[in-house]
Each structure stands twice: as structure tokens, then as C-alpha cells.
């Protein structure tokens, strides 16, 4: 079934149609770029801050870090808005900045060996049995932490954020097939890690 | 499996994610399903993908709605001030000009001027109120002072060819720079002061835009046999009381009529749509800690659900919430468990446990009367100092701008920290007491006349006891006393205190079901009555509590067999004098 792979790519994500909100965003960007209108930037900020904060939280799993990262994303957006072209939506552009920024933070964590789950696993082991809910949640977090950064980002975008495979591919700047392959491996690694952690606790 | 099927599997395995996510059109989906139906390996892979998707749904976190713009402005100002210092102080003026210019739209003329500067001498570019202040020095060949907008429009330009003129320009520039720096400093100070978050609470329309959870109507009860005991909590205000309890997969609440003690028709505490069916499904199956407090006029309920703390603002005066569902909540924290709330006279205080890997922390946040956060980040009340001294299960009581936060610490310690609305948190947590037996649920706290009361229960192999302590506003224990002792295990209890007396109600395990007893005490702990049996019916209760602050009514949740509706009932207590 060599042709099946080709057929998979036949269904791509629909291009985002321009909507009123997107046109408003473009107008606000134009006012900021041309007239240095800070009120326009403030409106953009307020319209998208919750969206960015939520996305940072899904990636970084810590509210304090997510708040910090969200601010840095908007600083980057503020500085980089001069180069924004309306070929993509403003939200999509902001989304990519957010994903890249959080991905960098995750990489830094791994380099600093802060992403080790040994301590987390030790915590799970010492929780009272009646805290089963807490144990389950922390086990899931530990399993998510086991994923390689590339897989973790794709997994969060699709399985948690609910993006389509095409959107994941577009955000990560990879092909549709590559995104599908990355997601398959992510799902596989996640279930293997989760099952292994559960076995380790019994 | 033959070679051809193996080849097919390799070709289709990456497509299984799209199949599980329903992202293939009908024809492709049918083709893929035809292969999967005949291939055990692909069936297993598909099942694994679907299972992972369900599990992932439980990882969805909700970010609190905050006004982050003031913080953004503060950071932006700090970032640009830092960039300006680097330009002026580091001495590499030429390269710094290039760096600064690279941050903003550059036109050809500006780039040309930069190269001219390199040939002529040195230059500095200072961001200034959204514009640029550019100074060029020709080292004796003249001075050039220019102020241009961010879009490279020249606003002011002054050149000087002679030394006298240059000196005048320098002096003028010096004065201008000094005034500008002073104004910039004042601006930064003003922005820092303005950085206190101002919240724009969502309008009623925004709150109700979210769809309610699609779980109306009757639901089958879960089997509670293997789970923690269900809870029932109450809160009383000026002439009204509210009870909240766990009912199957929902949290329900009802108002208690002050005269008759009857319970109104219950309403469901609504949960927001978490975005995916898997997340909603997981949320429905998780009944978690809930806590209530009132400012006398309305109620704020906090509840943890999948690691997020939700807040509902309920108005007794507006009678029954629409369609049997409460207003939608707001999120005040994520990665938070075991919340507790108290009214401190002008604000609510909410405490919770934040897991934080193997060192959980106790956090606190302040809310206004409508349950909206007053700060962007929670304050740390207590930290776990070592892996075998974890903190957990907090309780809080507050009165007139003071609060006492009590929490358990591994090693049989009951810890406390006091808070004051003007002085903030006390210097450090203190150990209230060490308990010998196993704690029964959480301590119940109350406040009388400027003092805080802590009531807790301990189970031992040989029996149980309920104890109380009086704590002064700075967290010092003034009195410890046993209120009730039983040879049977005590399952749960409730405690209320008013200016005149304290009331205790508790249940003891007995053959045939739990028996409920109640007793009254003076504010100093002297028994005012003997313990009376107030077990309301032959059907043992799942949970119970005093319905009001005066402890004249009890409300309980009957334990009935699975598949039968388990009602919440109330009745007046007849105290024996």
C-alpha cells in the first residue's frame, strides 16, 4: 500500500479564511508599524494575551514560568512586528513565536538537567494511597516529561491543544508526513512511559 | 504476517494518528480501516493512540485570566533602559548604533548616516520616549545633535562647526540630557507604581459565552465504597445558609431556609468546557476538594478540578441560578490542589497546595468580593524543607483583617502561620502541636473575639478523640483541650463557634452504620450539655454538617444503594438543656 502514504497527504488542513478579527489584527499592526500607535499594540496585546498564556502553560507546565514566557513572547512580538507581513494571520505568527520560545526554554531545562523526573517519581512513590488523583496527574506529567522536546511539542499541540496534524506541521515548519510521523512516535513514547511509570509504582 | 502486510503496515502506521483524529476523508478512512481490520498490529497501534489521546486530555491546564499589560510595559521599559545603558556605557558606540538601528525599521538614508559617523568619529543613539536621540561627535570637526522618530522622521537637528558653538551645543545637550534622564526616571517610577494590576473582570456575557457542561439531569451514583468519604460543606450569611455536596459526578448546592431548615431545589456547580471531549469526560469523573466562604451577602466557592482551582461567585439574593446551573467559574490557579477559602473582612483568602515536584508548597492568593484575584501570582506561605516533611491539607480562618493558616506537615505536626492585612505574613510558620493519632480529615477552624479556634480529630488503635485549641492572632497556642472521646473510630465532624458557645457534631462508626452525636461548649471549652445522639434516620448518612453558624440545624447526605437518588436533607436540632 505504497499509495497510502500519498493519500494521507491528500487531505490537508484548510487555509485559515480571513475573518473580521484577523482583519482587525492587520489594521492594528499597520497602525503600530506606520504610526507608532501604542494603543494599537495594547489592543493586540489584550486580545491575544490569554491565548499566549494558555499555550505557554501547556508547554511549560508551571504557571510562574508560563507568565514569564508569555511576557517574553510579547516583547519579541513588539520588537519583531516591524518585519511582520500579512501573509499569515497575526495570531498564527504569534503562535509560532510562542512555540519556538517555549521550545527553547524546554531545551534549556534539559541542558541544565532540570527536567529530570527522578525527583518527581520519588514524590509519587511517597504520596499516600488515598491521593490517587494526585498520583495519576503526576504520573501523566512525568510521562509527558519523558518525551523528547520535538515529540513533546508536537504532542502538546495536537493531543492537548487540539490542533490538526496540518496545523501542527505548519506551526513547526515541517511537512505533513513528518508531522504525522512525529506524532505517531510521540504517542507511542507517551504510552510506553506512562505504563512503565505505573508498573514502577506497584 | 507476510512481507506484503509488513510493508503495508510500515506504509500506513504514520496515518493512524490522522485516522484516530478523524482527519482523513471518507474514502481514505475506509481504505485505512480495511487494512486495520485485518491487521492485529495496526489495531493495537490504533488503540494505543486513542488511549494516549484520552490520557492527554487530562493534562489540559487552564491559565488564569489576568491583566498582564502593566507587567509588559514594565518589562519593556526595563529592557529599553538596559539597551540604552549598554550603548552609553560600554564605549563601543559605533557597533551599538548598528545594533540599535537593527532593532527598528531602517531606511537607506539612516544606514548611510551610520557609515558617515564611522568615518567622522563616534555616535550614540539613545531611545527616548519612542523617539531616538542621536549624537555625533567629529572630534573637533563639529557636533551633530538629532532627534528622530522611530520611523526615522527627523524632528530636531542641530549642527555646530566651531569649538564655541560645539561647547554651546554640548552644554545645551547636557542640560537636555539631564532633564530627559530625570523625566525618564520619573516615568519609570510612575509606571512601577501603576504596575499594580487592574483587573477587568469578565462581563456576564463573557462568562456565559462558555458552554455549560453537558451533564444535566439525573445521574447514577458512583460506588463510594473504595473512595474517600464524600463531603458536605455549609456556609451561613445574613439570614441565609448554603450547603454544597458531592452527588455522583457533580457538585450540587442548595439554599437552606432559615426558619424551617428545609433545603431548596439543588443547582449544579457548572464547570467550563475544557476544550476536548476527553478532557470534559475526565473532568466529570473527578470530584475534588471544595471550600466555601461568605462576606455575609454572597458566597465564593473554590474547587480544584484536574489541578486547576475554579472560583464561583454565588448570590443568594438572586435566588435560583438559571436552568439549574450556577454561573460559570473563573480560574485563579493551575497545578493547585486542596484549596480552602476564608473571608478576611475586606477580601477572600484562598490557600492551596502546589505540587512542585517533590517539594510541595503552600500558596495563598487574595480575591475581591466577586472572587477575582487581586494579584497576578500566589504568595508562598510554607515550603517543604525536606522530602520527609511534606506540607499538605491546609485550612484557613480569617476575621477583621487577620487570618490563621493551619496545615499538616509530615511527622505528625500541625503547623500554622498568621497573616495580617497590613503587616502581611508572619515571620515564619510555627508548630502548633504534634498529634499522636491519625488526623481525621482536615482541622476545622473558627474565630471568636479576636482569637482563632482550631478543632481537629485523631484516631488511635484504642479509640478516637476530638480536640480543640485557642490560638492568638500571632499564632501562639493559648489552650489545648479534649472535647470528646470515643472508643469507636470517628469518621467525620463539624465545628462551629459563635460569641456565646462552640458546637461540635461528629459521627462514630457503629454496628449497623454511623451514629451522629452533638454537644455544646462554652467559649472556654466547658461542656454546656451532654452529648446527644442526633442520628437523623435509620439510613446512615454519607456526610453531614451544621447548616448554620448557630448550629441549630444539621444537613446530611443520605447513603442509599447505588442507582437510587441520594437526597440531601436537613432538620432542626433539639438540644437538651
XYZ file of C-alpha atoms in Angstrom:
779
model
C 0.000 0.000 0.000
C 2.699 2.413 -1.009
C 0.000 4.695 -2.273
C -1.495 5.082 1.215
C 1.215 7.490 2.296
C 0.478 9.659 -0.669
C -3.229 9.506 0.119
C -2.601 10.710 3.648
C -1.284 13.979 2.328
C -4.259 14.400 0.040
C -6.298 15.800 2.881
C -4.581 18.947 4.120
C -5.720 21.443 6.626
C -7.940 24.134 5.183
C -6.259 27.508 4.865
C -7.486 29.828 7.556
C -10.028 32.088 5.980
C -9.687 35.787 6.739
C -12.179 36.785 9.319
C -13.193 40.061 10.759
C -10.937 39.504 13.760
C -7.937 38.824 11.553
C -8.592 41.959 9.505
C -8.799 43.948 12.688
C -5.471 42.490 13.772
C -3.896 43.509 10.461
C -5.227 47.026 10.856
C -3.837 47.266 14.377
C -0.455 46.016 13.185
C -0.477 48.573 10.385
C -1.229 51.382 12.826
C 1.558 50.271 15.121
C 4.114 49.912 12.337
C 3.310 53.115 10.497
C 2.171 55.474 13.225
C 3.887 54.008 16.294
C 0.431 53.738 17.809
C 0.965 52.119 21.204
C -2.756 51.965 21.785
C -2.960 49.658 18.793
C -0.299 47.407 20.270
C -2.090 47.412 23.599
C -5.256 46.252 21.880
C -3.335 43.469 20.165
C -1.794 42.507 23.476
C -5.089 42.346 25.302
C -6.748 40.379 22.538
C -4.132 37.667 22.488
C -2.579 37.607 25.970
C -4.819 34.872 27.343
C -4.206 32.759 24.279
C -0.432 33.062 24.618
C -0.526 32.491 28.380
C -2.567 29.342 27.946
C -0.230 27.986 25.320
C 2.866 28.698 27.432
C 1.238 26.914 30.339
C 0.598 23.794 28.280
C 4.254 23.677 27.259
C 5.981 24.692 30.462
C 3.545 23.109 32.977
C 4.310 25.836 35.530
C 2.221 28.983 35.897
C 5.127 31.150 37.052
C 7.297 30.105 34.117
C 4.376 30.457 31.755
C 3.716 34.043 32.881
C 7.388 34.852 32.388
C 7.491 33.212 28.977
C 4.298 34.939 27.881
C 5.812 38.332 28.656
C 8.969 37.443 26.716
C 6.859 36.370 23.742
C 5.164 39.747 23.617
C 8.488 41.547 23.979
C 9.698 39.583 20.948
C 6.489 40.358 19.114
C 6.832 44.043 19.936
C 10.368 44.148 18.578
C 9.674 41.953 15.594
C 6.403 43.483 14.489
C 8.280 45.676 12.032
C 9.012 42.601 9.950
C 5.514 41.136 10.125
C 3.885 40.666 6.742
C 0.179 39.871 6.426
C 0.847 36.630 4.576
C -0.085 34.786 7.779
C -2.520 35.775 10.474
C -1.211 37.751 13.397
C -2.333 35.022 15.774
C -0.553 32.397 13.717
C 2.614 34.496 13.740
C 2.329 34.957 17.491
C 1.665 31.261 17.881
C 4.902 30.383 16.147
C 6.887 32.803 18.307
C 5.329 31.224 21.387
C 6.053 27.666 20.296
C 9.647 28.472 19.404
C 10.235 30.362 22.631
C 8.799 27.599 24.793
C 10.686 25.005 22.820
C 13.935 26.892 23.584
C 13.060 27.001 27.283
C 12.418 23.271 27.326
C 15.772 22.686 25.636
C 17.488 24.864 28.229
C 15.828 22.913 31.005
C 17.111 19.666 29.576
C 20.618 21.053 29.190
C 20.560 22.196 32.786
C 19.260 18.737 33.747
C 16.276 20.393 35.399
C 13.868 18.201 33.543
C 14.844 15.056 35.347
C 11.852 13.182 36.615
C 13.687 11.158 39.187
C 12.609 13.506 41.958
C 9.082 13.603 40.605
C 8.967 9.836 40.636
C 10.269 9.777 44.193
C 7.486 12.147 45.167
C 4.865 9.964 43.551
C 6.200 6.987 45.462
C 5.798 8.718 48.807
C 2.270 10.032 48.302
C -0.431 8.408 50.440
C -2.534 5.888 48.580
C -5.686 7.931 49.058
C -4.136 10.702 46.958
C -4.767 8.567 43.888
C -5.936 11.543 41.906
C -2.719 13.415 42.591
C -0.681 10.333 41.778
C -2.430 9.888 38.455
C -1.902 13.501 37.470
C 1.749 13.496 38.419
C 2.300 10.218 36.588
C 0.875 11.753 33.440
C 3.122 14.786 33.877
C 6.116 12.520 34.333
C 5.214 10.585 31.193
C 4.929 13.832 29.245
C 8.315 14.853 30.552
C 9.829 11.693 29.146
C 9.127 12.760 25.577
C 11.921 14.288 23.546
C 11.371 18.035 23.041
C 10.395 17.666 19.379
C 7.882 14.993 20.197
C 6.667 16.790 23.302
C 5.888 19.977 21.408
C 4.038 18.102 18.663
C 2.163 16.005 21.223
C 1.073 19.033 23.223
C -0.060 20.876 20.110
C -2.159 18.007 18.818
C -3.245 15.868 21.756
C -3.692 18.611 24.363
C -4.257 21.797 22.382
C -6.384 20.002 19.805
C -4.586 21.240 16.683
C -4.967 19.259 13.471
C -1.957 17.473 12.034
C -1.803 20.015 9.239
C -1.750 22.870 11.733
C 0.980 21.147 13.713
C 3.009 20.782 10.520
C 2.515 24.430 9.651
C 3.421 25.661 13.116
C 6.550 23.523 13.320
C 7.545 24.316 9.758
C 7.673 20.665 8.696
C 5.827 18.611 6.154
C 2.513 16.917 6.803
C 4.022 13.439 6.670
C 6.807 14.450 9.016
C 4.286 15.806 11.483
C 2.212 12.637 11.309
C 5.303 10.520 11.829
C 6.476 12.651 14.740
C 3.066 12.421 16.377
C 2.902 8.671 15.983
C 6.248 8.304 17.715
C 5.170 10.761 20.412
C 2.001 8.813 21.151
C 3.994 5.609 21.271
C 6.621 7.010 23.628
C 3.972 8.549 25.860
C 2.058 5.325 26.415
C 5.252 3.349 26.932
C 6.456 5.872 29.512
C 3.091 6.040 31.270
C 2.784 2.275 31.523
C 6.354 1.938 32.769
C 5.758 4.553 35.462
C 2.595 2.830 36.590
C 4.384 -0.506 36.789
C 7.161 1.084 38.821
C 4.663 2.263 41.410
C 3.031 -1.108 42.043
C 2.435 -11.681 8.920
C 3.772 -11.910 5.362
C 6.135 -9.488 3.728
C 3.397 -7.623 1.875
C 1.369 -6.944 5.022
C 4.510 -5.796 6.841
C 5.214 -3.418 4.008
C 1.680 -2.115 4.189
C 1.921 -1.611 7.920
C 5.052 0.464 7.537
C 3.335 2.496 4.894
C 0.211 3.212 6.933
C 1.453 3.438 10.523
C 2.012 7.187 10.330
C -1.538 7.581 9.024
C -3.073 6.027 12.124
C -2.852 9.292 14.052
C -4.862 11.021 11.333
C -7.349 8.166 11.390
C -7.767 8.393 15.176
C -8.215 12.167 14.889
C -10.837 11.782 12.102
C -8.733 13.889 9.771
C -8.995 11.601 6.747
C -11.773 11.974 4.246
C -14.311 9.197 3.937
C -12.582 7.328 1.127
C -9.157 7.354 2.709
C -10.597 6.466 6.051
C -12.417 3.476 4.598
C -9.261 2.232 2.889
C -7.232 2.524 6.037
C -9.887 0.886 8.163
C -9.991 -2.026 5.768
C -6.303 -2.628 6.409
C -6.601 -2.115 10.161
C -9.476 -4.569 10.377
C -7.198 -7.281 9.014
C -4.065 -6.355 10.907
C -3.683 -7.054 14.609
C -0.554 -4.894 14.892
C -2.252 -1.837 13.436
C -5.308 -2.440 15.592
C -3.058 -2.442 18.625
C -1.287 0.715 17.446
C -4.586 2.475 16.839
C -5.867 1.505 20.281
C -2.650 2.801 21.812
C -3.040 6.137 20.015
C -6.626 6.528 21.175
C -5.682 5.676 24.747
C -2.856 8.194 24.728
C -5.262 10.789 23.396
C -7.655 10.187 26.292
C -4.838 10.396 28.827
C -3.533 13.570 27.217
C -6.915 15.160 27.705
C -6.274 15.084 31.447
C -3.161 17.209 31.023
C -5.039 20.296 29.885
C -4.244 23.220 32.178
C -6.255 26.422 32.342
C -4.488 29.729 32.662
C -5.971 32.355 34.997
C -7.428 35.425 33.356
C -5.223 38.337 34.351
C -4.345 41.770 33.094
C -0.731 41.314 32.049
C -0.272 44.562 30.188
C 1.132 46.641 33.078
C 3.796 43.982 33.664
C 4.594 44.013 29.938
C 5.122 47.785 29.975
C 7.373 47.497 32.993
C 9.491 44.839 31.317
C 9.641 46.741 28.058
C 10.795 49.897 29.802
C 13.408 47.939 31.732
C 14.576 46.269 28.535
C 14.938 49.533 26.656
C 16.594 51.270 29.590
C 19.095 48.426 29.709
C 19.740 48.755 25.976
C 20.325 52.498 26.397
C 22.809 51.932 29.219
C 24.706 49.442 27.100
C 25.003 51.979 24.315
C 26.242 54.799 26.521
C 28.433 52.920 28.943
C 30.186 50.217 27.026
C 32.147 52.558 24.828
C 31.550 50.624 21.651
C 29.402 53.383 20.337
C 29.739 52.583 16.702
C 28.737 48.970 16.976
C 25.976 49.851 19.424
C 24.484 52.232 16.932
C 24.351 49.442 14.443
C 22.698 47.149 16.977
C 20.093 49.713 17.962
C 19.339 50.603 14.374
C 18.880 46.935 13.624
C 16.001 46.789 16.093
C 13.901 49.334 14.277
C 12.853 49.910 10.707
C 15.895 51.152 8.860
C 15.840 53.299 5.832
C 18.705 53.700 3.423
C 19.473 57.254 4.484
C 19.869 56.218 8.090
C 22.240 53.434 7.181
C 24.254 55.871 5.126
C 24.449 58.222 8.075
C 25.717 55.425 10.239
C 28.610 54.831 7.863
C 29.368 58.532 7.781
C 29.546 58.516 11.535
C 32.062 55.723 11.445
C 34.307 57.796 9.255
C 33.799 61.058 11.126
C 34.034 59.991 14.761
C 31.713 58.464 17.261
C 27.974 58.494 17.798
C 25.418 57.444 20.354
C 21.789 56.557 19.856
C 19.514 56.725 22.866
C 15.890 55.572 22.820
C 13.786 58.365 24.205
C 10.035 58.269 24.683
C 9.508 56.322 21.493
C 11.942 58.525 19.551
C 15.701 58.408 19.047
C 18.278 60.876 20.287
C 21.361 60.702 18.073
C 24.590 62.478 18.955
C 27.530 62.536 16.594
C 30.941 63.865 17.527
C 33.506 64.705 14.883
C 36.254 65.154 17.467
C 36.835 68.787 16.708
C 35.209 68.674 13.329
C 31.847 69.561 14.765
C 28.879 68.213 16.654
C 25.596 66.933 15.381
C 22.508 66.506 17.541
C 19.427 64.939 16.056
C 16.112 63.740 17.440
C 14.176 61.488 15.115
C 11.060 59.377 15.441
C 11.093 55.614 15.418
C 10.010 55.774 11.779
C 13.114 57.845 11.017
C 11.371 61.175 10.649
C 13.682 63.949 11.738
C 12.101 66.026 14.480
C 15.027 68.209 15.543
C 18.507 68.795 14.184
C 21.376 70.972 15.382
C 24.871 71.096 13.918
C 27.923 73.061 15.095
C 31.268 73.669 13.263
C 33.269 75.758 15.752
C 34.507 74.955 19.235
C 32.413 77.668 20.844
C 29.358 76.509 19.084
C 30.251 72.940 19.909
C 30.622 73.874 23.564
C 27.251 75.575 23.476
C 25.781 72.517 21.851
C 27.370 70.252 24.455
C 26.121 72.420 27.286
C 22.690 72.516 25.776
C 22.767 68.822 25.204
C 23.984 68.219 28.731
C 21.107 70.162 30.169
C 18.661 68.477 27.838
C 20.071 65.040 28.639
C 19.906 65.711 32.363
C 16.314 66.849 32.116
C 15.449 63.885 29.908
C 17.041 61.385 32.243
C 15.236 62.936 35.160
C 11.932 62.769 33.298
C 12.673 59.188 32.263
C 13.371 58.260 35.845
C 10.106 59.829 36.984
C 8.292 57.979 34.222
C 9.770 54.632 35.318
C 8.772 55.330 38.920
C 5.244 56.231 37.818
C 4.978 53.093 35.669
C 6.188 50.894 38.508
C 3.531 52.373 40.769
C 0.930 51.899 38.096
C 2.024 48.296 37.624
C -0.340 47.151 40.377
C -2.661 45.012 38.401
C -6.003 46.418 37.491
C -8.433 43.773 36.635
C -11.081 43.950 34.056
C -13.460 41.308 35.254
C -15.264 39.474 32.506
C -18.760 40.693 31.844
C -21.717 38.459 32.438
C -21.923 37.932 28.678
C -18.312 36.830 28.504
C -18.789 34.434 31.404
C -21.869 32.876 29.896
C -20.334 32.572 26.447
C -18.739 29.380 27.594
C -20.977 26.428 27.113
C -22.058 24.694 30.292
C -21.018 21.123 30.842
C -23.446 18.850 29.023
C -24.313 16.809 32.092
C -27.738 17.944 33.160
C -30.349 15.650 34.506
C -30.308 12.612 36.705
C -27.099 10.706 37.020
C -26.278 7.373 38.532
C -24.366 7.485 41.759
C -20.850 6.176 41.844
C -19.931 3.425 44.253
C -18.207 5.313 47.022
C -17.073 2.204 48.823
C -13.470 2.365 47.731
C -13.067 6.102 47.562
C -12.649 8.828 50.092
C -15.796 9.704 52.000
C -17.940 12.231 50.170
C -18.087 15.627 51.757
C -20.774 18.125 52.545
C -19.999 21.715 53.445
C -22.062 24.657 54.529
C -21.711 28.385 54.843
C -24.081 30.849 56.506
C -24.609 34.540 55.882
C -27.065 37.209 56.928
C -30.315 35.282 57.133
C -29.420 32.501 54.735
C -27.267 29.381 54.544
C -25.920 27.353 51.659
C -24.967 23.686 51.565
C -22.722 22.107 48.934
C -22.130 18.412 48.446
C -20.836 15.776 46.122
C -23.550 13.978 44.181
C -22.279 11.315 41.815
C -20.159 13.047 39.215
C -21.421 16.505 40.071
C -21.114 19.077 42.768
C -24.526 20.349 43.816
C -25.631 23.095 46.145
C -28.843 24.252 47.746
C -30.015 27.096 49.950
C -31.359 26.313 53.409
C -34.485 28.135 54.543
C -33.653 29.881 57.844
C -36.998 29.234 59.539
C -37.875 25.725 58.539
C -34.399 24.446 57.820
C -35.715 22.991 54.549
C -33.400 22.660 51.569
C -34.257 24.362 48.282
C -34.061 22.623 44.898
C -30.379 21.980 44.241
C -28.396 23.502 41.403
C -25.277 22.180 39.751
C -21.930 23.878 40.149
C -21.072 24.285 36.478
C -17.663 23.538 35.025
C -16.297 25.239 31.933
C -15.777 23.383 28.671
C -12.172 22.214 28.767
C -11.889 22.096 25.007
C -11.787 18.414 24.153
C -14.290 15.645 24.812
C -11.595 13.635 26.550
C -10.829 16.453 28.953
C -14.514 17.031 29.717
C -15.028 13.317 30.258
C -12.061 13.147 32.605
C -13.248 16.250 34.467
C -16.697 14.763 35.036
C -15.253 11.737 36.765
C -13.157 13.709 39.217
C -14.864 15.058 42.304
C -12.398 17.003 44.324
C -11.938 19.354 47.204
C -14.289 22.279 47.583
C -14.396 25.104 50.089
C -16.883 27.894 50.785
C -16.760 31.326 52.370
C -19.057 34.317 52.573
C -18.829 38.036 53.132
C -22.341 37.861 54.548
C -24.048 38.844 51.302
C -22.724 36.394 48.723
C -20.704 33.201 48.578
C -17.433 32.380 46.909
C -16.815 28.694 46.329
C -13.434 27.355 45.308
C -12.884 23.915 43.914
C -9.994 22.015 42.470
C -10.607 20.144 39.243
C -7.768 18.445 37.394
C -5.216 20.630 39.059
C -6.976 23.912 38.286
C -8.656 25.967 41.003
C -12.006 27.365 39.921
C -13.953 30.096 41.696
C -17.726 30.574 41.616
C -19.442 33.705 42.882
C -22.956 32.848 44.066
C -25.613 35.371 45.022
C -28.241 34.117 47.467
C -30.323 37.218 46.817
C -30.724 36.335 43.135
C -32.399 33.109 44.121
C -32.028 30.113 41.909
C -29.327 30.177 39.228
C -30.701 29.834 35.720
C -31.610 26.439 34.361
C -30.409 24.689 37.491
C -26.780 25.563 36.802
C -24.620 28.069 38.597
C -22.770 30.888 36.822
C -19.562 29.884 35.110
C -16.417 29.997 37.223
C -13.127 31.731 36.652
C -9.740 30.099 37.064
C -7.446 31.505 39.717
C -4.657 28.954 39.699
C -3.273 25.909 37.973
C -1.271 22.992 39.374
C -3.114 23.513 42.638
C -4.785 21.050 44.998
C -6.726 21.039 48.278
C -7.987 24.624 48.226
C -9.504 26.343 51.254
C -11.031 29.815 51.478
C -11.907 32.362 54.171
C -13.325 35.891 54.272
C -10.976 38.349 55.960
C -13.305 41.313 56.270
C -12.380 43.075 53.025
C -11.100 40.247 50.831
C -11.102 36.499 50.446
C -8.001 34.471 51.096
C -7.507 31.190 49.255
C -4.801 28.688 50.132
C -3.799 25.555 48.231
C -1.014 23.052 47.790
C 1.199 23.344 44.715
C 2.940 20.018 43.977
C 6.260 21.471 42.719
C 7.942 18.104 42.106
C 8.837 16.508 45.454
C 8.722 19.681 47.494
C 5.103 20.804 47.611
C 4.413 24.362 48.639
C 1.530 26.031 50.376
C 0.369 29.045 48.427
C -2.096 31.842 49.074
C -3.890 34.313 46.853
C -6.240 37.195 47.681
C -9.578 37.654 45.921
C -12.047 40.520 45.884
C -15.702 40.106 46.855
C -16.593 38.664 43.487
C -13.794 36.109 43.610
C -11.407 37.887 41.240
C -7.675 37.673 42.038
C -6.073 40.772 43.467
C -2.528 39.746 42.498
C -1.099 38.048 39.425
C 0.849 35.463 41.413
C 0.213 33.452 44.557
C 2.205 34.079 47.715
C 4.202 31.237 49.263
C 3.032 30.511 52.800
C 5.110 27.424 53.538
C 7.586 25.226 51.767
C 8.613 21.629 52.157
C 12.079 21.739 53.652
C 12.962 18.110 53.111
C 11.444 15.149 51.325
C 10.113 13.579 54.538
C 8.479 16.768 55.836
C 5.983 17.463 53.097
C 3.293 20.043 53.733
C -0.361 19.482 52.858
C -4.100 19.773 53.608
C -4.341 23.438 54.506
C -7.189 25.121 56.371
C -7.745 28.827 56.830
C -9.831 31.100 59.033
C -9.927 34.863 58.943
C -11.587 37.744 60.729
C -11.213 41.513 60.603
C -8.080 41.624 58.508
C -6.308 38.766 60.250
C -6.024 35.145 59.268
C -4.635 31.895 60.547
C -3.464 29.253 58.087
C -3.134 25.761 59.518
C -1.611 22.875 57.617
C -0.274 19.420 58.236
C 3.362 18.515 57.955
C 4.686 15.003 57.764
C 5.945 13.841 61.114
C 2.660 14.448 62.918
C 2.943 18.208 63.094
C 0.155 20.685 62.810
C 1.707 23.918 61.627
C 0.368 27.450 61.477
C 1.218 30.798 60.042
C -0.635 34.011 60.684
C -1.387 36.807 58.256
C -2.312 40.408 58.728
C -3.739 42.688 56.051
C -1.253 45.441 56.895
C 1.825 43.523 58.031
C 1.431 40.588 55.666
C 2.567 37.087 56.534
C 4.163 36.385 59.917
C 7.891 35.818 60.021
C 7.833 32.033 59.816
C 5.474 29.100 60.331
C 5.210 27.742 63.857
C 4.409 24.284 65.083
C 1.016 24.454 66.795
C 1.133 20.952 68.174
C 2.181 17.422 67.489
C -0.611 14.895 67.156
C -0.203 11.261 68.075
C -3.094 9.677 66.265
C -4.101 9.737 62.634
C -5.753 13.023 61.696
C -9.411 12.852 60.740
C -9.744 14.847 57.526
C -8.708 18.469 57.983
C -8.905 20.604 61.097
C -11.910 22.917 61.218
C -11.122 26.486 62.135
C -13.273 29.246 63.615
C -12.829 32.726 65.030
C -14.230 34.260 68.207
C -13.428 37.682 69.555
C -10.021 38.137 68.011
C -8.873 34.602 68.682
C -8.757 31.641 66.397
C -10.034 28.209 67.301
C -8.682 25.010 65.840
C -10.701 21.819 66.130
C -9.259 18.524 64.955
C -9.749 14.799 65.418
C -7.341 11.957 65.985
C -7.931 8.233 65.623
C -5.893 5.759 67.641
C -5.979 1.972 67.762
C -7.797 2.180 71.076
C -10.255 4.966 70.227
C -10.691 8.496 68.984
C -10.851 11.975 70.326
C -11.836 15.417 69.183
C -9.702 18.253 70.462
C -9.627 21.997 70.169
C -7.148 24.762 70.763
C -7.249 28.512 71.108
C -4.632 30.442 69.135
C -3.940 34.155 69.448
C -3.528 36.370 66.361
C 0.247 35.868 66.261
C -0.101 32.093 66.137
C 0.646 31.239 69.781
C -1.341 28.390 71.292
C -3.076 29.519 74.466
C -5.126 26.471 75.298
C -5.453 22.846 74.238
C -8.296 20.651 75.379
C -10.087 17.445 74.533
C -13.753 17.947 73.725
C -14.980 14.422 73.055
C -13.593 10.932 73.384
C -14.919 7.728 71.883
C -13.858 4.111 71.806
C -15.180 3.883 68.255
C -13.464 5.403 65.225
C -14.673 8.919 64.483
C -15.402 9.243 60.804
C -16.037 12.951 60.383
C -17.007 16.036 62.327
C -18.035 19.657 62.063
C -17.396 22.546 64.411
C -18.982 25.964 64.729
C -18.239 28.803 67.120
C -20.119 31.975 67.949
C -19.610 34.562 70.660
C -21.653 32.521 73.097
C -20.702 28.940 72.554
C -18.999 26.298 70.484
C -20.853 23.384 68.926
C -19.474 20.061 67.832
C -21.104 17.355 65.756
C -19.417 14.094 64.868
C -20.086 10.584 63.649
C -18.812 7.380 65.134
C -18.630 4.061 63.376
C -21.022 1.562 64.916
C -22.623 -1.743 64.012
C -25.370 -1.096 61.546
C -23.982 2.259 60.493
C -22.596 5.529 61.795
C -24.183 7.319 64.749
C -24.086 11.092 64.938
C -23.607 12.992 68.178
C -23.652 16.666 69.016
C -22.530 18.687 72.006
C -22.233 22.308 73.035
C -19.421 24.026 74.942
C -18.722 27.418 76.394
C -16.095 29.554 74.643
C -13.613 28.307 77.233
C -14.335 24.642 76.463
C -16.638 23.785 79.361
C -19.369 21.376 78.305
C -22.811 23.007 78.352
C -24.689 19.824 77.630
C -24.108 16.147 77.454
C -23.501 14.621 74.050
C -26.815 13.880 72.354
C -27.486 11.398 69.609
C -28.799 13.293 66.593
C -28.644 10.473 64.067
C -31.412 11.646 61.741
C -32.743 8.381 60.338
C -32.118 4.698 60.027
C -30.314 5.274 56.760
C -26.711 6.116 57.677
C -25.517 9.459 56.351
C -22.673 9.761 53.876
C -21.774 13.250 55.045
C -23.205 15.906 57.337
C -22.540 19.317 58.763
C -24.061 22.083 60.799
C -26.278 24.053 58.474
C -25.801 27.441 60.111
C -23.482 29.349 62.394
C -25.844 28.916 65.354
C -25.667 25.127 64.952
C -29.408 24.805 65.316
C -29.850 22.860 62.088
C -27.959 19.966 60.627
C -27.841 18.940 56.989
C -26.833 15.489 55.849
C -26.449 13.425 52.737
C -28.079 10.031 52.969
C -26.203 6.930 51.856
C -28.541 4.933 49.682
C -27.791 1.966 47.443
C -26.333 2.551 44.030
C -28.812 3.596 41.343
C -31.059 5.305 43.863
C -31.085 9.025 44.210
C -29.326 10.020 47.394
C -31.003 13.112 48.811
C -29.623 15.862 50.959
C -31.887 16.606 53.925
C -31.962 18.953 56.846
C -33.605 19.195 60.228
C -33.560 21.282 63.399
C -31.501 20.003 66.311
C -33.186 19.787 69.704
C -30.548 20.470 72.304
C -31.192 19.112 75.749
C -30.629 21.698 78.423
